[in-house]
Short mmCIF file of C-alpha atoms in Angstrom, two decimals:
data_model
loop_
_atom_site.label_atom_id
_atom_site.label_comp_id
_atom_site.label_asym_id
_atom_site.label_seq_id
_atom_site.Cartn_x
_atom_site.Cartn_y
_atom_site.Cartn_z
CA PHE A 1 12.53 26.79 -9.10
CA MET A 2 14.81 23.38 -9.95
CA ALA A 3 16.41 22.54 -7.23
CA LEU A 4 13.03 22.19 -5.58
CA PHE A 5 12.16 20.29 -7.72
CA ALA A 6 15.09 18.03 -7.50
CA GLY A 7 14.70 17.63 -3.64
CA LEU A 8 10.76 17.10 -3.89
CA CYS A 9 11.87 13.91 -6.12
CA THR A 10 14.80 12.42 -3.66
CA ALA A 11 12.41 12.88 -1.03
CA SER A 12 9.73 11.40 -2.43
CA ALA A 13 12.03 8.22 -3.58
CA GLN A 14 12.73 7.80 0.39
CA VAL A 15 9.68 6.54 0.94
CA ASP A 16 7.19 3.76 -0.32
CA THR A 17 4.11 5.55 -1.77
CA ILE A 18 0.56 3.00 -1.09
CA TYR A 19 -2.17 4.31 -3.76
CA THR A 20 -5.71 3.30 -2.64
CA HIS A 21 -8.75 3.61 -4.25
CA GLU A 22 -9.35 6.99 -2.61
CA GLY A 23 -5.96 8.69 -2.76
CA VAL A 24 -2.18 8.39 -1.91
CA ILE A 25 -0.09 7.78 1.49
CA PRO A 26 3.61 8.21 1.02
CA CYS A 27 4.96 6.11 3.99
CA ASN A 28 7.59 3.16 4.87
CA VAL A 29 6.05 -0.55 3.99
CA VAL A 30 7.14 -2.75 6.71
CA GLU A 31 5.25 -6.17 5.62
CA VAL A 32 2.34 -7.17 2.83
CA THR A 33 0.41 -10.21 3.47
CA GLU A 34 -2.00 -12.03 1.77
CA THR A 35 -4.42 -9.66 3.41
CA ALA A 36 -3.41 -6.33 4.21
CA ALA A 37 0.03 -3.91 4.23
CA MET A 38 1.73 -3.02 7.05
CA PHE A 39 2.92 0.71 7.40
CA GLN A 40 4.20 3.73 9.03
CA TYR A 41 3.83 7.20 8.45
CA PRO A 42 7.60 8.92 7.63
CA GLY A 43 8.90 9.82 11.23
CA GLU A 44 7.05 8.07 13.10
CA SER A 45 7.28 4.32 14.90
CA HIS A 46 3.33 2.99 15.40
CA ASN A 47 2.52 -0.01 12.70
CA ASN A 48 -0.81 0.66 10.77
CA SER A 49 -2.28 -1.43 8.55
CA LEU A 50 -4.33 -1.39 5.31
CA SER A 51 -6.35 -4.15 3.57
CA LEU A 52 -5.14 -5.23 0.37
CA ASN A 53 -8.86 -4.45 -0.62
CA ALA A 54 -8.73 -1.21 -0.24
CA ILE A 55 -5.30 -1.13 -2.02
CA SER A 56 -4.89 -0.52 -6.13
CA LYS A 57 -0.81 -0.93 -6.15
CA ILE A 58 2.31 0.01 -3.93
CA VAL A 59 5.47 1.64 -5.44
CA PHE A 60 8.54 0.98 -3.03
CA ARG A 61 11.08 3.08 -2.82
CA SER A 62 13.50 0.90 -4.99
CA GLY A 63 10.93 1.71 -7.90
CA ARG A 64 9.66 -2.15 -7.77
CA VAL A 65 5.74 -1.93 -8.62
CA GLN A 66 3.49 -4.12 -6.82
CA GLU A 67 -0.43 -4.15 -8.10
CA PHE A 68 -3.23 -5.90 -6.50
CA ALA A 69 -6.74 -6.75 -7.80
CA SER A 70 -10.16 -4.53 -7.37
CA CYS A 71 -11.47 -7.94 -5.63
CA LEU A 72 -8.62 -10.29 -3.80
CA ARG A 73 -10.84 -12.55 -2.76
CA CYS A 74 -14.87 -13.81 -3.90
CA PHE A 75 -16.40 -16.12 -1.87
CA SER A 76 -19.97 -17.55 -2.75
CA MET A 77 -22.10 -19.08 -0.83
CA SER A 78 -23.63 -22.57 -0.68
CA SER A 79 -25.19 -24.30 1.95
CA LYS A 80 -25.80 -28.16 2.02
CA LEU A 81 -29.19 -29.49 2.61
CA PRO A 82 -29.10 -32.56 5.54
#
C-alpha cells in the first residue's frame, strides 16, 4: 500500500494541476496569459485553452501556486449622450 501511495505522489508531482470551479485537471501548463491558460493533457501534444474565469488556481509541478480571482474583469456599461 505504501509503495502505491508513494508512486501516486510521485506521478502527481510530475504534472501541473489546474483547479477549476467544476473539478481538477492534471496537465502540463504551457502558458498563462492575461485571459487564458494553455495546457496539454499528459501524453498529448495538442494545446488546450481554458479561460482564467473558469480557474481558481494552478499548482505547478515545482510546488508554486498561482491563484486567480473569481471575477477577472468587471466591465461597467455607459453611454455617451450626443
